[in-house]
Coordinates of C-alpha atoms in Angstrom, one line a residue:
M16 CA 36.5 -15.1 -7.5
F17 CA 35.1 -16.3 -3.9
C18 CA 33.5 -15.0 -1.2
R19 CA 35.6 -16.0 1.7
V20 CA 35.0 -15.9 5.4
H21 CA 36.5 -12.4 6.1
A22 CA 34.7 -10.8 2.8
L23 CA 31.3 -12.6 4.3
H24 CA 31.6 -11.5 7.8
R25 CA 32.4 -8.3 6.8
L26 CA 29.4 -8.4 4.8
V27 CA 27.3 -9.2 7.4
E28 CA 28.7 -6.6 9.8
R29 CA 27.8 -4.1 7.0
G30 CA 24.5 -5.6 5.9
L31 CA 23.3 -5.1 9.6
K32 CA 23.9 -1.4 9.4
M33 CA 22.0 -1.1 6.4
C34 CA 18.1 -0.6 6.1
T35 CA 16.0 -3.8 6.3
R36 CA 15.1 -3.3 2.8
S37 CA 18.5 -4.2 1.3
W38 CA 18.8 -7.0 3.4
H39 CA 15.3 -8.3 2.3
V40 CA 17.0 -7.8 -1.6
Y41 CA 20.2 -9.6 -0.6
L42 CA 18.9 -12.5 0.8
Q43 CA 16.2 -12.8 -2.7
R44 CA 19.0 -11.8 -5.2
I45 CA 20.7 -14.9 -3.8
M46 CA 18.5 -17.6 -3.4
G47 CA 17.1 -16.8 -6.6
F48 CA 20.8 -17.3 -8.4
A49 CA 21.1 -20.0 -6.5
D50 CA 18.0 -21.9 -8.0
R51 CA 19.4 -20.6 -11.5
V52 CA 22.3 -22.7 -11.0
C53 CA 20.9 -25.6 -9.5
H54 CA 21.5 -27.6 -12.5
V55 CA 25.5 -27.2 -11.5
I56 CA 25.0 -27.0 -7.8
P57 CA 23.6 -30.2 -6.4
R58 CA 20.2 -29.6 -5.2
F59 CA 20.6 -28.1 -1.1
S60 CA 17.8 -30.8 0.1
E61 CA 19.2 -33.7 -1.3
A62 CA 22.1 -33.4 1.6
R63 CA 21.7 -34.7 4.7
D64 CA 25.0 -34.2 6.9
G65 CA 26.0 -30.6 6.7
P66 CA 25.9 -29.8 2.3
P67 CA 28.1 -27.6 1.1
C68 CA 26.3 -24.4 0.6
C69 CA 27.5 -22.7 -2.5
L70 CA 25.9 -19.2 -1.4
P71 CA 29.1 -17.9 0.3
F72 CA 31.3 -18.8 -2.9
L73 CA 29.0 -17.0 -5.9
S74 CA 30.7 -13.9 -7.4
F75 CA 29.6 -11.0 -5.7
R76 CA 30.2 -9.4 -9.4
I77 CA 27.5 -11.9 -10.6
L78 CA 25.3 -11.1 -7.8
S79 CA 25.5 -7.9 -8.1
S80 CA 24.3 -7.8 -12.1
Y81 CA 21.4 -10.3 -11.6
Y82 CA 17.6 -9.0 -11.3
P83 CA 15.2 -11.7 -10.1
T84 CA 12.6 -11.9 -13.1
G85 CA 10.1 -9.4 -12.5
G86 CA 12.3 -6.5 -12.4
S87 CA 13.8 -4.2 -9.7
L88 CA 12.8 -4.7 -6.0
F89 CA 14.0 -1.9 -4.6
P90 CA 14.4 1.8 -5.7
S91 CA 17.0 2.8 -7.8
C92 CA 18.9 5.1 -4.7
E93 CA 18.7 2.0 -2.6
A94 CA 20.0 -0.3 -5.5
S95 CA 23.2 1.8 -5.9
R96 CA 23.7 2.1 -2.1
F97 CA 23.2 -1.7 -2.3
L98 CA 25.9 -2.4 -5.0
S99 CA 28.6 -0.3 -3.8
I100 CA 28.6 -2.4 -0.5
L101 CA 28.9 -5.5 -2.9
A102 CA 31.8 -3.9 -4.9
M103 CA 33.9 -3.4 -1.7
A104 CA 33.4 -6.9 -0.8
D105 CA 34.4 -8.0 -4.1
I106 CA 37.6 -6.1 -3.9
E107 CA 37.9 -8.1 -0.8
A108 CA 37.1 -11.1 -1.7
S109 CA 39.5 -10.8 -4.9
S110 CA 42.5 -11.3 -2.8
S111 CA 41.7 -14.6 -1.9
T112 CA 42.5 -17.3 -4.9
G113 CA 41.7 -20.8 -4.6
P114 CA 42.1 -24.3 -7.2
S115 CA 39.2 -23.5 -8.9
G116 CA 40.8 -20.5 -10.8
G117 CA 37.7 -18.1 -10.4
N118 CA 35.2 -20.5 -10.8
P119 CA 32.1 -19.1 -9.0
F120 CA 30.1 -22.7 -8.7
I121 CA 32.9 -24.5 -7.1
P122 CA 33.4 -23.8 -3.2
P123 CA 37.0 -23.9 -1.9
A124 CA 39.2 -26.9 -1.6
D125 CA 38.5 -27.0 2.0
G126 CA 35.1 -27.7 2.4
K127 CA 34.7 -24.7 4.7
C128 CA 31.1 -23.1 4.7
P129 CA 31.3 -19.6 6.0
I130 CA 27.3 -19.0 6.1
N131 CA 27.4 -21.9 8.7
D132 CA 29.6 -19.5 11.1
L133 CA 26.1 -17.5 11.3
P134 CA 24.1 -18.0 14.6
D135 CA 20.5 -19.5 14.1
E136 CA 19.3 -16.2 15.8
L137 CA 20.9 -14.0 12.8
L138 CA 20.0 -16.5 10.2
A139 CA 16.1 -16.4 11.3
H140 CA 16.1 -12.7 11.4
I141 CA 17.4 -12.6 7.7
F142 CA 14.6 -15.2 7.1
L143 CA 12.2 -12.6 8.2
L144 CA 13.6 -9.7 6.1
G145 CA 12.4 -11.8 3.1
T146 CA 8.6 -12.4 4.4
P147 CA 5.9 -10.2 2.7
Q148 CA 5.8 -7.3 6.0
Y149 CA 9.3 -6.6 4.8
S150 CA 8.7 -5.5 0.9
D151 CA 8.8 -2.8 -0.5
D152 CA 6.7 -0.1 0.2
E153 CA 3.3 0.2 -1.3
D154 CA 4.1 3.8 -2.9
D155 CA 7.2 1.9 -4.8
D156 CA 4.5 -0.9 -5.8
D157 CA 2.1 2.0 -7.3
I158 CA 5.2 3.4 -9.9
D159 CA 7.2 0.8 -11.0
D160 CA 11.0 1.3 -10.7
G161 CA 12.2 2.5 -14.3
N162 CA 15.5 0.1 -13.7
A163 CA 12.5 -2.5 -14.3
D164 CA 12.8 -2.3 -18.1
E165 CA 16.7 -2.1 -18.5
M166 CA 16.8 -5.7 -18.5
D167 CA 19.8 -7.3 -20.2
E168 CA 19.2 -9.5 -23.5
D169 CA 20.5 -12.9 -22.0
D170 CA 18.3 -12.0 -18.9
E171 CA 15.2 -11.9 -21.3
D172 CA 16.9 -15.1 -23.1
D173 CA 17.0 -16.9 -20.2
M174 CA 13.6 -16.2 -19.3
D175 CA 12.5 -17.5 -22.8
E176 CA 14.6 -20.8 -22.3
D177 CA 13.5 -21.5 -18.4
E178 CA 10.0 -21.2 -18.0
E179 CA 10.5 -23.4 -14.5
D180 CA 12.8 -20.3 -13.4
D181 CA 9.7 -18.2 -13.3
R182 CA 8.0 -20.6 -11.3
R183 CA 10.4 -20.6 -8.8
H184 CA 10.7 -17.2 -8.2
S185 CA 7.2 -16.9 -7.5
I186 CA 7.7 -19.5 -4.4
E187 CA 7.0 -17.9 -1.1
F188 CA 10.6 -17.0 1.0
E189 CA 9.6 -18.7 3.5
I190 CA 9.3 -22.1 1.5
L191 CA 12.4 -21.2 -0.1
V192 CA 14.7 -20.9 2.3
S193 CA 13.0 -23.9 4.3
H194 CA 14.1 -26.1 1.1
V195 CA 17.3 -24.9 1.4
C196 CA 18.9 -27.7 4.0
Q197 CA 18.5 -29.4 7.0
R198 CA 19.5 -27.0 9.2
W199 CA 18.0 -23.9 7.2
R200 CA 14.9 -25.8 7.7
G201 CA 14.7 -26.4 11.3
I202 CA 15.6 -22.6 12.0
A203 CA 12.5 -21.7 9.0
L204 CA 10.2 -24.3 11.1
D205 CA 10.9 -22.8 14.6
T206 CA 10.1 -19.3 13.6
P207 CA 6.7 -19.0 13.9
A208 CA 6.4 -15.5 12.8
L209 CA 7.8 -16.7 9.3
W210 CA 4.1 -18.4 8.4
S211 CA 2.0 -15.7 10.0
T212 CA 1.0 -14.8 6.4
I213 CA -1.9 -16.8 5.1
D214 CA -3.6 -15.9 1.9
F215 CA -6.4 -18.1 1.1
D216 CA -5.8 -18.2 -2.8
E217 CA -6.2 -22.1 -2.4
E218 CA -8.8 -24.8 -3.2
E219 CA -11.0 -26.4 -0.4
P220 CA -9.7 -27.8 2.4
F221 CA -6.9 -25.4 2.2
P222 CA -3.9 -27.8 3.2
K223 CA -1.6 -25.1 2.8
A224 CA -3.3 -22.4 5.1
K225 CA -3.7 -25.4 7.6
T226 CA 0.2 -26.3 7.8
Y227 CA 0.6 -22.3 8.2
L228 CA -1.8 -21.9 11.0
E229 CA 0.3 -25.0 12.6
R230 CA 3.6 -23.5 12.4
S231 CA 2.8 -20.2 13.3
K232 CA 1.6 -21.4 16.5
G233 CA 1.0 -18.2 18.5
A234 CA 2.5 -15.2 16.3
P235 CA 0.6 -12.7 15.0
L236 CA -1.4 -13.5 11.8
V237 CA -1.9 -11.2 8.7
I238 CA -4.9 -12.9 7.0
S239 CA -6.6 -12.2 3.6
V240 CA -9.4 -13.9 2.4
D241 CA -10.9 -13.1 -1.1
C242 CA -14.3 -14.2 -1.9
S243 CA -15.2 -12.0 -4.6
E244 CA -16.7 -13.2 -8.0
T245 CA -13.8 -14.1 -10.3
D246 CA -14.0 -13.8 -14.4
E247 CA -14.7 -17.5 -14.3
D248 CA -17.8 -16.8 -12.6
E249 CA -19.2 -14.5 -14.8
D250 CA -21.0 -17.4 -16.8
D251 CA -22.7 -19.0 -14.0
E252 CA -25.8 -18.4 -12.4
K253 CA -25.3 -15.8 -9.7
S254 CA -27.1 -17.6 -6.8
G255 CA -24.8 -20.4 -7.6
V256 CA -21.6 -18.2 -7.1
E257 CA -23.2 -16.5 -4.1
N258 CA -24.2 -19.7 -2.3
R259 CA -20.5 -21.3 -3.1
E260 CA -18.5 -18.3 -1.9
L261 CA -20.7 -18.5 0.8
E262 CA -19.7 -22.0 1.6
R263 CA -16.1 -21.4 1.1
W264 CA -16.4 -18.3 3.8
K265 CA -18.0 -20.9 6.1
K266 CA -15.1 -23.2 5.8
I267 CA -12.5 -20.6 6.0
S268 CA -13.7 -19.2 9.1
E269 CA -13.8 -22.4 10.9
L270 CA -10.6 -22.7 10.3
I271 CA -9.5 -18.9 11.3
I272 CA -12.0 -17.6 14.1
P273 CA -10.1 -19.9 17.0
H274 CA -7.0 -18.1 16.0
V275 CA -8.8 -14.3 16.6
A276 CA -6.6 -13.9 19.6
H277 CA -3.4 -13.7 17.5
W278 CA -4.9 -11.7 14.4
R279 CA -2.4 -8.7 13.8
T280 CA -4.2 -8.0 10.1
F281 CA -7.6 -9.2 8.8
E282 CA -9.0 -8.5 4.8
L283 CA -12.3 -9.8 3.3
I284 CA -12.9 -9.1 0.0
V285 CA -16.7 -10.2 -0.9
S286 CA -19.2 -9.1 -3.9
D287 CA -22.2 -10.4 -2.4
Y288 CA -22.9 -8.2 1.0
R289 CA -25.1 -11.2 2.6
L290 CA -21.5 -13.0 2.7
M291 CA -20.1 -10.2 4.4
H292 CA -23.1 -9.5 7.0
H293 CA -22.7 -13.2 7.7
A294 CA -18.9 -12.6 8.6
L295 CA -19.5 -9.7 10.2
S296 CA -22.0 -11.3 12.7
Q297 CA -19.2 -14.2 13.5
L298 CA -16.9 -11.1 14.1
G299 CA -19.8 -9.9 16.4
R300 CA -19.6 -13.1 18.3
C301 CA -16.0 -13.3 19.2
P302 CA -14.9 -11.4 22.7
S303 CA -12.1 -9.8 22.0
A304 CA -9.5 -9.6 19.0
P305 CA -6.6 -8.1 21.3
M306 CA -3.6 -8.1 19.1
L307 CA -5.8 -6.5 15.6
E308 CA -4.0 -3.9 14.1
G309 CA -5.4 -3.8 10.3
L310 CA -8.9 -4.2 9.9
L311 CA -9.8 -4.3 6.0
L312 CA -13.3 -5.1 4.8
Y313 CA -14.3 -4.8 1.4
H314 CA -17.6 -5.2 -0.7
H315 CA -17.2 -4.9 -4.8
D316 CA -20.7 -4.9 -6.3
D317 CA -22.4 -2.7 -9.6
N318 CA -24.8 -1.0 -7.6
D319 CA -24.7 2.5 -8.3
D320 CA -27.7 3.6 -6.0
V321 CA -25.9 5.8 -3.5
E322 CA -29.2 6.6 -2.2
E323 CA -30.4 3.5 -0.4
F324 CA -28.7 0.2 0.7
P325 CA -29.8 -2.6 -1.3
Y326 CA -30.2 -4.9 1.8
P327 CA -32.8 -3.0 4.0
H328 CA -33.1 -6.2 6.1
L329 CA -29.6 -5.9 6.5
R330 CA -29.1 -2.5 7.3
E331 CA -29.2 -2.8 10.8
Q332 CA -26.7 -4.5 13.4
N333 CA -27.6 -5.7 16.6
F334 CA -23.8 -6.8 17.2
V335 CA -20.4 -4.9 17.4
L336 CA -17.3 -6.4 16.2
F337 CA -15.1 -8.5 18.3
N338 CA -17.4 -6.8 21.3
G339 CA -15.8 -3.7 20.8
N340 CA -12.3 -5.2 22.4
T341 CA -9.5 -4.0 19.7
P342 CA -6.6 -2.3 21.8
K343 CA -4.5 -2.7 19.1
L344 CA -6.8 -1.4 16.1
S345 CA -4.9 1.6 14.1
H346 CA -5.9 1.1 10.4
V347 CA -9.4 0.4 9.4
V348 CA -10.7 0.3 5.5
L349 CA -14.8 0.0 5.1
W350 CA -15.5 -0.4 1.1
G351 CA -19.1 -0.5 0.9
V352 CA -19.1 -2.2 4.3
H353 CA -21.1 -0.1 7.3
L354 CA -21.0 -0.9 10.9
N355 CA -23.1 0.2 14.3
W356 CA -21.2 3.5 13.7
A357 CA -23.2 4.7 17.3
K358 CA -22.0 1.5 19.2
S359 CA -18.7 1.2 17.4
T360 CA -16.7 2.8 20.1
F361 CA -14.0 0.4 19.6
L362 CA -13.0 2.9 16.1
R363 CA -10.5 5.3 18.0
N364 CA -6.7 5.7 18.2
L365 CA -6.8 5.3 14.6
I366 CA -3.7 6.2 12.3
N367 CA -5.5 5.2 8.9
F368 CA -9.2 5.7 8.6
E369 CA -10.6 4.9 5.1
L370 CA -14.8 5.3 4.0
H371 CA -15.7 4.0 0.8
Y372 CA -18.7 3.9 -0.9
H373 CA -21.3 4.1 1.2
A374 CA -25.3 4.7 0.4
F375 CA -26.5 7.7 2.1
D376 CA -28.4 5.5 4.6
V377 CA -25.7 3.8 5.8
R378 CA -23.0 6.5 6.6
P379 CA -22.4 7.7 10.0
S380 CA -23.9 10.6 11.8
Y381 CA -21.9 13.4 12.1
R382 CA -21.7 12.6 15.2
D383 CA -20.4 9.4 15.4
F384 CA -17.9 10.7 12.5
A385 CA -16.9 13.3 14.8
R386 CA -16.3 10.8 17.7
I387 CA -14.0 8.6 15.4
L388 CA -11.9 11.3 15.0
K389 CA -11.6 13.1 17.9
D390 CA -10.7 10.3 19.3
S391 CA -8.1 9.3 17.3
P392 CA -5.5 12.3 18.3
D393 CA -2.6 10.5 16.0
L394 CA -4.7 10.0 12.7
K395 CA -2.8 10.6 9.7
V396 CA -4.7 9.2 6.7
L397 CA -8.3 10.1 6.2
S398 CA -9.9 9.2 2.9
L399 CA -13.4 9.8 1.9
V400 CA -14.8 7.8 -1.1
A401 CA -18.4 8.5 -2.0
S402 CA -18.5 8.3 1.3
G403 CA -18.2 10.5 4.8
P404 CA -20.8 11.8 7.4
A405 CA -24.5 11.0 6.7
G406 CA -27.1 14.1 6.2
T407 CA -26.8 17.7 5.0
P408 CA -25.1 20.4 7.0
V409 CA -28.4 20.9 8.7
D410 CA -28.3 17.3 10.1
W411 CA -24.7 17.6 11.1
L412 CA -25.7 20.7 13.3
E413 CA -28.9 18.5 14.7
S414 CA -26.6 15.5 15.1
I415 CA -24.3 17.6 17.4
T416 CA -26.8 19.7 19.4
E417 CA -28.2 16.4 20.2
A418 CA -25.0 15.2 21.6
A419 CA -24.5 18.5 23.4
E420 CA -28.0 18.1 25.5
E421 CA -27.6 14.6 26.5
A422 CA -23.6 15.7 27.9
A423 CA -25.7 18.4 29.2
A424 CA -28.3 16.3 30.8
A425 CA -25.8 13.7 32.2
G426 CA -23.8 16.4 33.5
G427 CA -26.8 17.9 35.5
S428 CA -28.5 14.7 36.7
G429 CA -28.1 12.8 40.3
K430 CA -26.8 16.3 42.1
G431 CA -30.5 18.0 42.9
K432 CA -30.0 20.3 40.2
D433 CA -32.5 20.8 37.5
I434 CA -31.4 19.7 34.2
S435 CA -33.4 22.1 32.0
E436 CA -31.1 24.7 33.8
A437 CA -28.2 22.9 33.1
P438 CA -26.1 25.1 30.4
I439 CA -26.3 23.7 26.8
A440 CA -22.6 24.4 25.4
A441 CA -22.7 26.2 21.6
P442 CA -22.7 23.2 19.2
I443 CA -19.3 23.5 17.1
T444 CA -19.4 21.4 13.9
T445 CA -16.0 22.4 12.8
L446 CA -13.2 19.2 13.9
H447 CA -10.1 20.8 14.6
L448 CA -7.7 17.5 13.0
P449 CA -3.6 18.6 13.2
S450 CA -2.5 15.1 13.1
I451 CA -4.1 14.5 9.5
T452 CA -1.2 15.1 6.7
D453 CA -3.2 13.0 4.0
L454 CA -6.3 13.6 2.5
S455 CA -8.2 11.6 -0.4
I456 CA -11.7 13.0 -1.0
C457 CA -13.6 11.6 -4.1
Y458 CA -16.7 10.9 -6.0
H459 CA -18.8 13.9 -4.2
E460 CA -21.8 16.1 -5.5
P461 CA -20.2 20.0 -4.5
E462 CA -23.0 21.0 -2.7
Y463 CA -22.0 17.8 0.0
I464 CA -18.0 18.2 -0.1
L465 CA -17.8 22.2 -0.5
P466 CA -19.4 22.2 3.5
L467 CA -17.7 19.2 4.8
I468 CA -14.2 20.6 3.5
E469 CA -15.1 23.9 5.6
R470 CA -15.8 22.2 8.9
L471 CA -12.5 20.6 8.6
A472 CA -9.4 22.4 9.8
L473 CA -6.1 20.5 8.6
P474 CA -3.2 22.8 9.3
N475 CA -0.8 20.2 8.6
L476 CA -2.1 18.9 5.2
T477 CA 0.7 17.6 3.1
R478 CA -1.1 15.4 0.6
L479 CA -4.2 15.9 -1.3
E480 CA -5.9 13.7 -4.1
M481 CA -9.2 14.5 -5.5
D482 CA -11.5 13.3 -8.2
F483 CA -14.7 15.1 -9.0
E484 CA -16.9 15.0 -12.0
D485 CA -20.3 16.2 -13.7
A486 CA -20.4 19.6 -11.9
D487 CA -18.5 23.0 -11.5
F488 CA -16.0 22.5 -8.4
T489 CA -15.1 26.5 -9.0
D490 CA -16.3 27.4 -5.2
F491 CA -15.0 24.3 -4.1
I492 CA -11.3 25.1 -5.1
N493 CA -12.2 29.0 -3.9
C494 CA -12.8 27.4 -0.3
L495 CA -9.1 25.0 -0.7
I496 CA -7.3 28.4 -0.8
A497 CA -9.2 30.6 1.3
P498 CA -7.8 31.0 4.9
H499 CA -9.7 28.6 7.0
P500 CA -11.4 30.6 10.2
V501 CA -9.7 28.3 12.5
T502 CA -6.0 27.9 11.2
G503 CA -5.8 31.3 9.4
K504 CA -4.4 29.7 6.5
P505 CA -5.4 27.7 3.2
L506 CA -5.9 24.1 3.5
V507 CA -3.8 23.6 0.6
G508 CA -1.1 25.7 1.6
G509 CA 0.9 23.3 3.2
L510 CA 0.7 20.7 0.3
E511 CA 3.7 18.7 -1.0
E512 CA 2.0 16.2 -2.9
L513 CA -1.0 16.6 -5.0
C514 CA -3.0 14.2 -7.1
I515 CA -5.8 15.1 -9.3
K516 CA -7.9 12.9 -11.3
N517 CA -10.8 15.1 -12.4
L518 CA -11.8 18.5 -11.1
P519 CA -14.3 20.6 -13.4
C520 CA -13.9 24.2 -13.0
E521 CA -13.4 27.3 -14.5
K522 CA -9.9 28.3 -16.0
Q523 CA -9.1 31.0 -13.6
A524 CA -9.7 28.5 -10.6
V525 CA -6.8 26.3 -11.9
A526 CA -4.5 29.1 -11.8
D527 CA -5.6 30.4 -8.3
L528 CA -5.0 26.4 -7.0
Y529 CA -1.5 26.1 -8.8
G530 CA -0.6 29.7 -7.1
A531 CA -1.9 28.6 -3.5
V532 CA 0.9 25.7 -3.5
P533 CA 4.2 27.1 -4.0
N534 CA 5.7 24.1 -2.1
L535 CA 4.3 21.4 -4.2
T536 CA 7.3 19.1 -4.8
S537 CA 5.0 16.1 -6.3
L538 CA 1.8 16.5 -9.1
N539 CA -0.1 13.6 -10.3
L540 CA -2.5 14.7 -13.1
S541 CA -4.7 12.4 -15.2
F542 CA -5.3 14.3 -18.7
Y543 CA -8.3 11.7 -19.7
Y544 CA -10.5 13.9 -17.7
L545 CA -8.8 17.0 -16.9
T546 CA -8.7 20.3 -19.1
E547 CA -5.7 21.2 -21.2
E548 CA -5.3 24.6 -18.8
W549 CA -4.2 22.0 -16.1
Y550 CA -1.1 21.2 -18.6
H551 CA -0.7 24.9 -20.2
Y552 CA -0.3 26.5 -16.6
L553 CA 2.6 24.4 -16.0
L554 CA 4.4 25.8 -18.9
D555 CA 3.3 29.5 -18.4
A556 CA 1.5 31.0 -15.8
P557 CA -1.2 33.3 -17.2
S558 CA -0.6 36.9 -17.2
S559 CA -3.6 37.5 -15.3
S560 CA -3.1 35.6 -12.5
G561 CA -2.2 36.6 -9.1
G562 CA -0.3 33.8 -8.3
S563 CA 3.4 34.1 -7.0
S564 CA 6.9 32.1 -7.0
A565 CA 10.0 32.1 -5.9
L566 CA 10.8 33.1 -9.9
G567 CA 8.4 35.3 -10.4
N568 CA 4.9 35.3 -12.1
N569 CA 5.7 33.5 -14.8
L570 CA 5.7 30.3 -13.2
F571 CA 3.8 28.0 -11.1
L572 CA 4.8 25.4 -8.7
P573 CA 8.7 26.7 -8.5
R574 CA 9.7 23.4 -6.4
L575 CA 8.1 20.7 -8.3
T576 CA 10.3 17.7 -9.0
E577 CA 8.2 15.0 -9.6
L578 CA 5.6 14.8 -12.0
I579 CA 3.1 11.5 -12.9
T580 CA 0.9 12.0 -15.5
S581 CA -1.8 9.9 -17.5
G582 CA -3.0 10.7 -20.7
L583 CA -0.2 13.1 -22.0
S584 CA 1.9 12.2 -25.1
G585 CA 5.5 12.1 -25.1
A586 CA 6.2 15.2 -27.1
Q587 CA 3.7 17.1 -24.4
M588 CA 6.0 16.0 -21.7
R589 CA 9.3 16.8 -23.2
L590 CA 8.1 20.2 -24.1
L591 CA 7.1 20.3 -20.4
V592 CA 10.8 19.2 -19.1
E593 CA 12.6 21.9 -21.7
S594 CA 10.3 24.5 -20.4
R595 CA 10.5 24.1 -16.7
R596 CA 14.7 23.2 -17.1
A597 CA 15.0 26.2 -19.1
K598 CA 13.2 29.0 -16.2
G599 CA 15.4 27.0 -13.7
A600 CA 12.7 24.8 -11.9
P601 CA 13.8 21.3 -13.7
L602 CA 11.8 17.9 -13.2
K603 CA 13.9 15.2 -11.9
H604 CA 11.5 12.6 -11.9
V605 CA 8.6 11.7 -14.8
A606 CA 6.3 8.9 -14.7
M607 CA 3.7 8.3 -17.4
N608 CA 1.3 5.7 -17.9
Q609 CA 2.5 3.1 -20.1
E610 CA -1.0 3.5 -21.7
D611 CA -0.1 6.4 -23.4
D612 CA 1.6 7.6 -26.7
V613 CA 5.3 7.6 -26.0
D614 CA 7.3 6.4 -28.6
E615 CA 11.3 5.4 -28.2
F616 CA 12.3 8.5 -29.6
F617 CA 10.9 10.5 -26.6
E618 CA 11.3 7.9 -24.2
E619 CA 15.0 7.9 -24.9
W620 CA 15.2 11.9 -24.8
L621 CA 13.5 11.9 -21.5
K622 CA 15.5 8.7 -19.6
N623 CA 18.8 11.2 -21.0
N624 CA 16.9 14.6 -19.8
V625 CA 15.7 14.0 -16.3
E626 CA 17.1 11.8 -13.5
Q627 CA 14.6 9.2 -13.4
F628 CA 11.9 8.2 -16.0
E629 CA 9.7 5.4 -15.7
T630 CA 6.3 4.2 -16.8
F631 CA 3.7 2.7 -14.7
E632 CA 0.3 0.7 -14.9
G633 CA -2.6 2.6 -14.7
S634 CA -5.0 1.7 -11.7
D635 CA -7.7 0.3 -14.0
D636 CA -5.4 -2.5 -15.3
E637 CA -3.3 -2.6 -12.4
D638 CA -4.0 -6.6 -12.7
A639 CA -4.1 -6.9 -16.2
D640 CA -0.9 -8.5 -17.1
E641 CA -0.2 -10.4 -14.2
M642 CA 1.6 -13.9 -14.6
D643 CA -0.6 -16.6 -12.9
V644 CA 2.1 -19.0 -11.8
E645 CA 1.0 -21.9 -10.5
V646 CA 3.3 -23.4 -6.9
E647 CA 2.9 -27.2 -6.6
E648 CA 1.6 -28.6 -3.6
D649 CA 4.4 -30.4 -2.3
E650 CA 6.8 -27.0 -2.3
W651 CA 4.9 -26.3 1.1
E652 CA 4.6 -29.5 2.3
D653 CA 6.9 -31.4 4.9
M654 CA 10.0 -33.1 3.2
E655 CA 10.1 -36.5 3.7

């Protein structure tokens, strides 16, 4: 059964109306399938003059049943939509017959290649849809798609029999399409954006990165550099590893700094802060980064001292990154990396701002913290993990008071007016931030986070993540559920998603929090740390609870449809699913940590009793089972 010209063209017309994710998957699946049958169809690159391309003649029925190794690439709802379109094309193509008698691997006798009718511009656009910036959203990666586990036995046999196939599927998409035929290669090499994602995961002298930089020309670059210690480094002398990584960074920086004018995203990961400081000083000498949108700086170490920064001589910075010229910057992640906060006025107009793991003495003052947030009127995501404004509430007030006095002095000077007579505005430490919808607050003491959360007015918050330990956070919960003086409603009143890893508190506080979020649709709980009340109150609300819901006082969270858990057994989850279904509030999507005790019986029951059941890999083990597949160097090099 073949896809003739009319079927392919109709699929293209429909595909252009589909979301980009479907086109991305379509190309990846077709190219993956073509590689799997390369022992039947001659290698495309062997032909010189318009090789007969097998792609348009493959049966859409075969393609729709094929999933690349590694599992599903897109959500089940998107898969259903995509496969329905494939089925329509299959029906249309079924009316076409040829001398092959239905063999999908033999092209039509006339040698017609419908895919060659596509213009170069459309092929180039399709190629771009296969690159990382069009991959699935990060949220989809956090929890594996349930269909990933539903693999045919034949597919498993193929994986065992053909390890080379795994290697082929690991090849970057831009490399894959550039090795199909001469025309595709020409289009790929003439599309700079196709080569704009550069990950320095190779050894010196970085030939692949150099080739990508050359081919990307002036396209906005996505650059990722990992100079952190690896498992192999654990047995080496620490000083030797640090020096080796520093030298590696120096050589990398010589390649990428000249291209800073067209960086779009820059990510640097280190284990040694001295290397990070060296990199920061280099960025401080750059005149500008006019295209930079994302700045992600990570310093991972084992230092547990939250009081003092371990490198006092590197605490102060007499420079400002990119000389403060980053007009497009919107996404900033600073993980154990501090800046010259007072002079970093380029931290403005942010959409995503994450401060993680800063010692007390290198955190921004409340004045600078407030300035960054106020100067970002469209800020959506704020994450404060073991970080935030420096000091105590008294320090915060002093910081704001100083700012008010300076503003008053500046306003009264130069016009013959006595500065001492200038009115001083009352200091206001409350921050009204209506744009923020996503807040993460983790690893704080209650005496710090309670007064801070009192000063944040977030009327449109829809997602909240919390992780605290070693203290009683009952008063903190009471603050969350109390009406805020500025907005008049609880901070958690509009929540739709709630993630809690640990939150020690009294039993009544658990019930009060559940009762304060009646519109919650998604709940993520870690029972490795949470007490049993967080589970039992999902079954039945305590009779003494003042909480209410549309279904009466005997059930919390009446709109809850998605539950994600760690540390819960299959039997406990089944009981929860049955109980809420019986009360008219059924769970539709259940995800459980793959490390939990879910045997085949309960897994099968859950699959049959919720719309979607899946398992996911816990955050602490995200990289444990990743397959390290090497790519031969000549697969990115120019063809002879």
